[in-house]
mmCIF file of C-alpha atoms in Angstrom:
data_model
loop_
_atom_site.group_PDB
_atom_site.id
_atom_site.type_symbol
_atom_site.label_atom_id
_atom_site.label_comp_id
_atom_site.label_asym_id
_atom_site.label_seq_id
_atom_site.Cartn_x
_atom_site.Cartn_y
_atom_site.Cartn_z
ATOM 1 C CA UNK A 13 118.772 80.609 85.816
ATOM 2 C CA UNK A 14 117.121 82.167 88.866
ATOM 3 C CA UNK A 15 116.589 78.954 90.856
ATOM 4 C CA UNK A 16 119.496 79.695 93.216
ATOM 5 C CA UNK A 17 119.142 83.491 93.407
ATOM 6 C CA UNK A 18 117.748 85.547 96.297
ATOM 7 C CA UNK A 19 118.457 82.768 98.810
ATOM 8 C CA UNK A 20 116.010 80.288 97.241
ATOM 9 C CA UNK A 21 118.170 77.204 98.093
ATOM 10 C CA UNK A 22 117.865 78.097 101.804
ATOM 11 C CA UNK A 23 114.065 77.907 101.753
ATOM 12 C CA UNK A 24 112.194 75.407 103.856
ATOM 13 C CA UNK A 25 113.933 75.917 107.188
ATOM 14 C CA UNK A 26 112.059 75.920 110.476
ATOM 15 C CA UNK A 27 110.800 79.286 111.683
ATOM 16 C CA UNK A 28 112.723 80.567 114.707
ATOM 17 C CA UNK A 29 110.912 83.405 116.477
ATOM 18 C CA UNK A 30 113.949 84.417 118.518
ATOM 19 C CA UNK A 31 116.209 84.760 115.477
ATOM 20 C CA UNK A 32 113.429 86.519 113.598
ATOM 21 C CA UNK A 33 113.011 89.140 116.325
ATOM 22 C CA UNK A 34 116.766 89.745 116.434
ATOM 23 C CA UNK A 35 117.001 90.669 112.766
ATOM 24 C CA UNK A 36 117.682 94.384 112.154
ATOM 25 C CA UNK A 37 114.945 94.497 109.560
ATOM 26 C CA UNK A 38 112.378 93.157 112.041
ATOM 27 C CA UNK A 39 113.445 95.663 114.692
ATOM 28 C CA UNK A 40 113.184 98.540 112.218
ATOM 29 C CA UNK A 41 109.722 97.451 111.088
ATOM 30 C CA UNK A 42 108.527 97.311 114.684
ATOM 31 C CA UNK A 43 109.939 100.790 115.314
ATOM 32 C CA UNK A 44 108.349 102.137 112.134
ATOM 33 C CA UNK A 45 105.064 100.542 113.195
ATOM 34 C CA UNK A 46 105.325 102.223 116.613
ATOM 35 C CA UNK A 47 106.239 105.617 115.138
ATOM 36 C CA UNK A 48 103.264 105.455 112.770
ATOM 37 C CA UNK A 49 100.912 104.718 115.664
ATOM 38 C CA UNK A 50 102.223 107.704 117.615
ATOM 39 C CA UNK A 51 101.755 110.040 114.644
ATOM 40 C CA UNK A 52 98.248 109.172 113.527
ATOM 41 C CA UNK A 53 96.905 108.336 117.001
ATOM 42 C CA UNK A 54 98.134 111.623 118.459
ATOM 43 C CA UNK A 55 96.667 113.642 115.612
ATOM 44 C CA UNK A 56 93.377 111.758 115.820
ATOM 45 C CA UNK A 57 93.090 112.135 119.599
ATOM 46 C CA UNK A 58 94.523 115.622 120.186
ATOM 47 C CA UNK A 59 95.144 117.131 116.773
ATOM 48 C CA UNK A 60 91.819 118.916 116.401
ATOM 49 C CA UNK A 61 91.038 121.684 118.890
ATOM 50 C CA UNK A 62 88.446 124.402 119.346
ATOM 51 C CA UNK A 63 89.709 127.966 119.254
ATOM 52 C CA UNK A 64 88.107 131.145 120.517
ATOM 53 C CA UNK A 65 87.775 132.442 116.969
ATOM 54 C CA UNK A 66 86.081 129.414 115.399
ATOM 55 C CA UNK A 67 83.868 127.069 117.401
ATOM 56 C CA UNK A 68 84.480 124.255 114.909
ATOM 57 C CA UNK A 69 87.435 121.960 115.618
ATOM 58 C CA UNK A 70 90.489 122.751 113.508
ATOM 59 C CA UNK A 71 93.921 121.223 113.094
ATOM 60 C CA UNK A 72 96.446 122.185 115.755
ATOM 61 C CA UNK A 73 99.035 122.833 113.022
ATOM 62 C CA UNK A 74 98.162 126.416 112.129
ATOM 63 C CA UNK A 75 94.521 125.387 111.619
ATOM 64 C CA UNK A 76 95.494 123.567 108.424
ATOM 65 C CA UNK A 77 93.248 120.517 108.251
ATOM 66 C CA UNK A 78 95.163 119.251 105.238
ATOM 67 C CA UNK A 79 98.313 118.923 107.358
ATOM 68 C CA UNK A 80 96.529 116.768 109.923
ATOM 69 C CA UNK A 81 94.844 114.693 107.215
ATOM 70 C CA UNK A 82 98.169 114.084 105.498
ATOM 71 C CA UNK A 83 99.816 112.956 108.738
ATOM 72 C CA UNK A 84 96.962 110.604 109.578
ATOM 73 C CA UNK A 85 96.901 109.118 106.073
ATOM 74 C CA UNK A 86 100.639 108.507 105.910
ATOM 75 C CA UNK A 87 100.658 107.068 109.422
ATOM 76 C CA UNK A 88 97.772 104.655 108.849
ATOM 77 C CA UNK A 89 99.216 103.364 105.585
ATOM 78 C CA UNK A 90 102.661 102.963 107.171
ATOM 79 C CA UNK A 91 101.073 101.060 110.061
ATOM 80 C CA UNK A 92 99.319 98.636 107.697
ATOM 81 C CA UNK A 93 102.425 98.238 105.531
ATOM 82 C CA UNK A 94 104.585 97.364 108.532
ATOM 83 C CA UNK A 95 102.166 94.626 109.546
ATOM 84 C CA UNK A 96 102.044 93.242 105.988
ATOM 85 C CA UNK A 97 105.826 93.242 105.553
ATOM 86 C CA UNK A 98 106.339 91.645 108.960
ATOM 87 C CA UNK A 99 104.112 88.766 107.851
ATOM 88 C CA UNK A 100 106.024 88.497 104.566
ATOM 89 C CA UNK A 101 109.357 88.528 106.401
ATOM 90 C CA UNK A 102 108.166 85.680 108.617
ATOM 91 C CA UNK A 103 106.926 83.708 105.612
ATOM 92 C CA UNK A 104 109.893 84.598 103.377
ATOM 93 C CA UNK A 105 112.163 81.663 104.438
ATOM 94 C CA UNK A 106 109.443 79.217 103.336
ATOM 95 C CA UNK A 107 109.287 80.588 99.779
ATOM 96 C CA UNK A 108 111.370 78.461 97.414
ATOM 97 C CA UNK A 109 110.495 80.285 94.190
ATOM 98 C CA UNK A 110 113.248 82.770 93.370
ATOM 99 C CA UNK A 111 110.935 84.895 91.226
ATOM 100 C CA UNK A 112 108.450 85.343 94.081
ATOM 101 C CA UNK A 113 111.315 86.251 96.420
ATOM 102 C CA UNK A 114 112.510 88.820 93.903
ATOM 103 C CA UNK A 115 109.075 90.444 93.639
ATOM 104 C CA UNK A 116 108.760 90.667 97.436
ATOM 105 C CA UNK A 117 112.191 92.276 97.773
ATOM 106 C CA UNK A 118 111.508 94.755 94.961
ATOM 107 C CA UNK A 119 108.147 95.640 96.514
ATOM 108 C CA UNK A 120 109.822 96.184 99.864
ATOM 109 C CA UNK A 121 112.481 98.383 98.282
ATOM 110 C CA UNK A 122 110.034 100.531 96.299
ATOM 111 C CA UNK A 123 107.589 100.981 99.175
ATOM 112 C CA UNK A 124 110.297 101.757 101.741
ATOM 113 C CA UNK A 125 111.911 104.328 99.460
ATOM 114 C CA UNK A 126 108.539 105.918 98.687
ATOM 115 C CA UNK A 127 107.559 106.150 102.351
ATOM 116 C CA UNK A 128 110.922 107.609 103.261
ATOM 117 C CA UNK A 129 110.166 110.428 100.844
ATOM 118 C CA UNK A 130 106.549 110.804 102.031
ATOM 119 C CA UNK A 131 107.603 110.942 105.688
ATOM 120 C CA UNK A 132 110.134 113.610 104.760
ATOM 121 C CA UNK A 133 107.339 115.675 103.209
ATOM 122 C CA UNK A 134 105.169 115.065 106.266
ATOM 123 C CA UNK A 135 107.909 116.245 108.591
ATOM 124 C CA UNK A 136 108.560 119.390 106.542
ATOM 125 C CA UNK A 137 104.861 120.268 106.312
ATOM 126 C CA UNK A 138 104.119 119.698 109.999
ATOM 127 C CA UNK A 139 107.263 121.474 111.184
ATOM 128 C CA UNK A 140 106.557 124.445 108.928
ATOM 129 C CA UNK A 141 102.923 124.738 109.987
ATOM 130 C CA UNK A 142 103.840 124.375 113.658
ATOM 131 C CA UNK A 143 106.327 127.215 113.343
ATOM 132 C CA UNK A 144 103.483 129.447 112.138
ATOM 133 C CA UNK A 145 101.052 128.375 114.860
ATOM 134 C CA UNK A 146 100.313 131.222 117.266
ATOM 135 C CA UNK A 147 97.298 129.904 119.149
ATOM 136 C CA UNK A 148 97.897 129.047 122.809
ATOM 137 C CA UNK A 149 94.955 126.641 122.947
ATOM 138 C CA UNK A 150 96.711 123.844 121.082
ATOM 139 C CA UNK A 151 98.464 120.978 122.911
ATOM 140 C CA UNK A 152 102.103 121.874 122.313
ATOM 141 C CA UNK A 153 103.506 118.584 123.599
ATOM 142 C CA UNK A 154 101.329 116.555 121.257
ATOM 143 C CA UNK A 155 102.303 118.699 118.285
ATOM 144 C CA UNK A 156 106.014 118.375 119.066
ATOM 145 C CA UNK A 157 105.630 114.617 119.479
ATOM 146 C CA UNK A 158 104.010 114.324 116.044
ATOM 147 C CA UNK A 159 106.804 116.344 114.428
ATOM 148 C CA UNK A 160 109.524 114.402 116.251
ATOM 149 C CA UNK A 161 108.156 110.956 115.395
ATOM 150 C CA UNK A 162 107.679 112.017 111.800
ATOM 151 C CA UNK A 163 111.400 112.711 111.710
ATOM 152 C CA UNK A 164 112.164 109.366 113.370
ATOM 153 C CA UNK A 165 110.049 107.668 110.715
ATOM 154 C CA UNK A 166 112.273 109.129 108.000
ATOM 155 C CA UNK A 167 115.302 107.442 109.563
ATOM 156 C CA UNK A 168 113.632 104.081 110.124
ATOM 157 C CA UNK A 169 112.200 103.853 106.606
ATOM 158 C CA UNK A 170 115.490 105.007 105.090
ATOM 159 C CA UNK A 171 117.260 102.144 106.878
ATOM 160 C CA UNK A 172 114.586 99.738 105.670
ATOM 161 C CA UNK A 173 115.239 100.961 102.129
ATOM 162 C CA UNK A 174 118.941 100.308 102.610
ATOM 163 C CA UNK A 175 118.400 96.743 103.841
ATOM 164 C CA UNK A 176 115.961 96.051 101.012
ATOM 165 C CA UNK A 177 118.514 97.311 98.491
ATOM 166 C CA UNK A 178 121.187 95.088 100.029
ATOM 167 C CA UNK A 179 118.929 92.054 99.654
ATOM 168 C CA UNK A 180 118.154 92.969 96.046
ATOM 169 C CA UNK A 181 121.829 93.538 95.226
ATOM 170 C CA UNK A 182 122.781 90.218 96.843
ATOM 171 C CA UNK A 183 120.186 88.467 94.714
ATOM 172 C CA UNK A 184 121.638 89.999 91.560
ATOM 173 C CA UNK A 185 125.132 88.917 92.612
ATOM 174 C CA UNK A 186 123.949 85.341 93.150
ATOM 175 C CA UNK A 187 122.283 85.399 89.761
ATOM 176 C CA UNK A 188 125.406 86.675 87.985
ATOM 177 C CA UNK A 189 127.609 84.069 89.647
ATOM 178 C CA UNK A 190 125.464 81.275 88.236
ATOM 179 C CA UNK A 191 126.071 82.298 84.634
ATOM 180 C CA UNK A 192 129.365 81.172 83.110
ATOM 181 C CA UNK A 193 130.442 81.886 79.568
ATOM 182 C CA UNK A 194 131.195 78.537 77.884
ATOM 183 C CA UNK A 195 133.981 80.206 75.885
ATOM 184 C CA UNK A 196 136.009 80.958 79.017
ATOM 185 C CA UNK A 197 134.903 78.139 81.318
ATOM 186 C CA UNK A 198 137.542 75.348 81.347
ATOM 187 C CA UNK A 199 134.977 72.811 82.580
ATOM 188 C CA UNK A 200 133.238 72.835 79.217
ATOM 189 C CA UNK A 201 134.613 70.270 76.686
ATOM 190 C CA UNK A 202 136.313 71.709 73.586
ATOM 191 C CA UNK A 203 134.529 71.880 70.303
ATOM 192 C CA UNK A 204 135.004 68.753 68.126
ATOM 193 C CA UNK A 205 136.779 70.775 65.408
ATOM 194 C CA UNK A 206 138.895 72.909 67.790
ATOM 195 C CA UNK A 207 142.266 71.527 66.626
ATOM 196 C CA UNK A 208 145.509 73.242 65.742
ATOM 197 C CA UNK A 209 145.023 72.658 62.046
ATOM 198 C CA UNK A 210 141.574 74.234 62.143
ATOM 199 C CA UNK A 211 139.899 71.254 60.494
ATOM 200 C CA UNK A 212 138.112 68.158 61.737
ATOM 201 C CA UNK A 213 140.167 65.408 63.352
ATOM 202 C CA UNK A 214 140.898 62.406 61.143
ATOM 203 C CA UNK A 215 140.379 64.235 57.877
ATOM 204 C CA UNK A 216 141.884 62.443 54.855
ATOM 205 C CA UNK A 217 142.694 63.847 51.507
ATOM 206 C CA UNK A 218 140.384 62.956 48.642
ATOM 207 C CA UNK A 219 141.738 60.095 46.472
ATOM 208 C CA UNK A 220 140.963 62.128 43.369
ATOM 209 C CA UNK A 221 142.968 65.174 44.412
ATOM 210 C CA UNK A 222 146.274 63.869 43.155
ATOM 211 C CA UNK A 223 144.855 62.938 39.782
ATOM 212 C CA UNK A 224 143.124 66.285 39.552
ATOM 213 C CA UNK A 225 146.322 68.210 40.330
ATOM 214 C CA UNK A 226 148.443 66.138 37.783
ATOM 215 C CA UNK A 227 146.037 64.927 35.107
ATOM 216 C CA UNK A 228 148.867 63.797 32.738
ATOM 217 C CA UNK A 229 148.494 63.224 28.985
ATOM 218 C CA UNK A 230 145.434 61.933 27.229
ATOM 219 C CA UNK A 231 145.506 58.165 26.532
ATOM 220 C CA UNK A 232 143.265 57.104 23.649
ATOM 221 C CA UNK A 233 141.382 53.849 24.090
ATOM 222 C CA UNK A 234 142.734 50.748 22.284
ATOM 223 C CA UNK A 235 140.392 48.783 20.072
#
């Protein structure tokens, strides 16, 4: 039933790099990949500073190392996921199995929705901790860049979730269109006993029915 769902009949076409790069989903993945690099690379390079109070390097976001660690972790995982999904998107037209296509689309939808939520948490945490930062020794431009690109990541991953949902919904629509109820489909032949009389065609009355309905009088045998 799922052989024609999720675009499986279109599999096997030649890969066109130009068309692939023009797809909105590809553009959004590249942007999400770039935003992730900015976040975790900026925190790694400039996120830990030395203050006059503590000689040990601390996070520039209100000296909360957990905030910097969270931003780096989310950014690195988003970076790796973007690369993996870009490879899957390039290989997707060659997949002819509808079930495999379905699993890829569901995985894309779940991961994109989850990372939209995680980037939202990252933005809220970093913005809140930056608002409480009073030290003048921290690189303000780097901190603002991290907060800004965390917000941009929310938008890009939310759009990726939307496109993944559209692909999943289209696959369900294709699957539902393939199923046709035989009771309402005129292309199916009628049942052999579907006649106006409700009985099988060519039915004849039993030859014994008349004698059984009018048995008559008893005739004794003659000797």
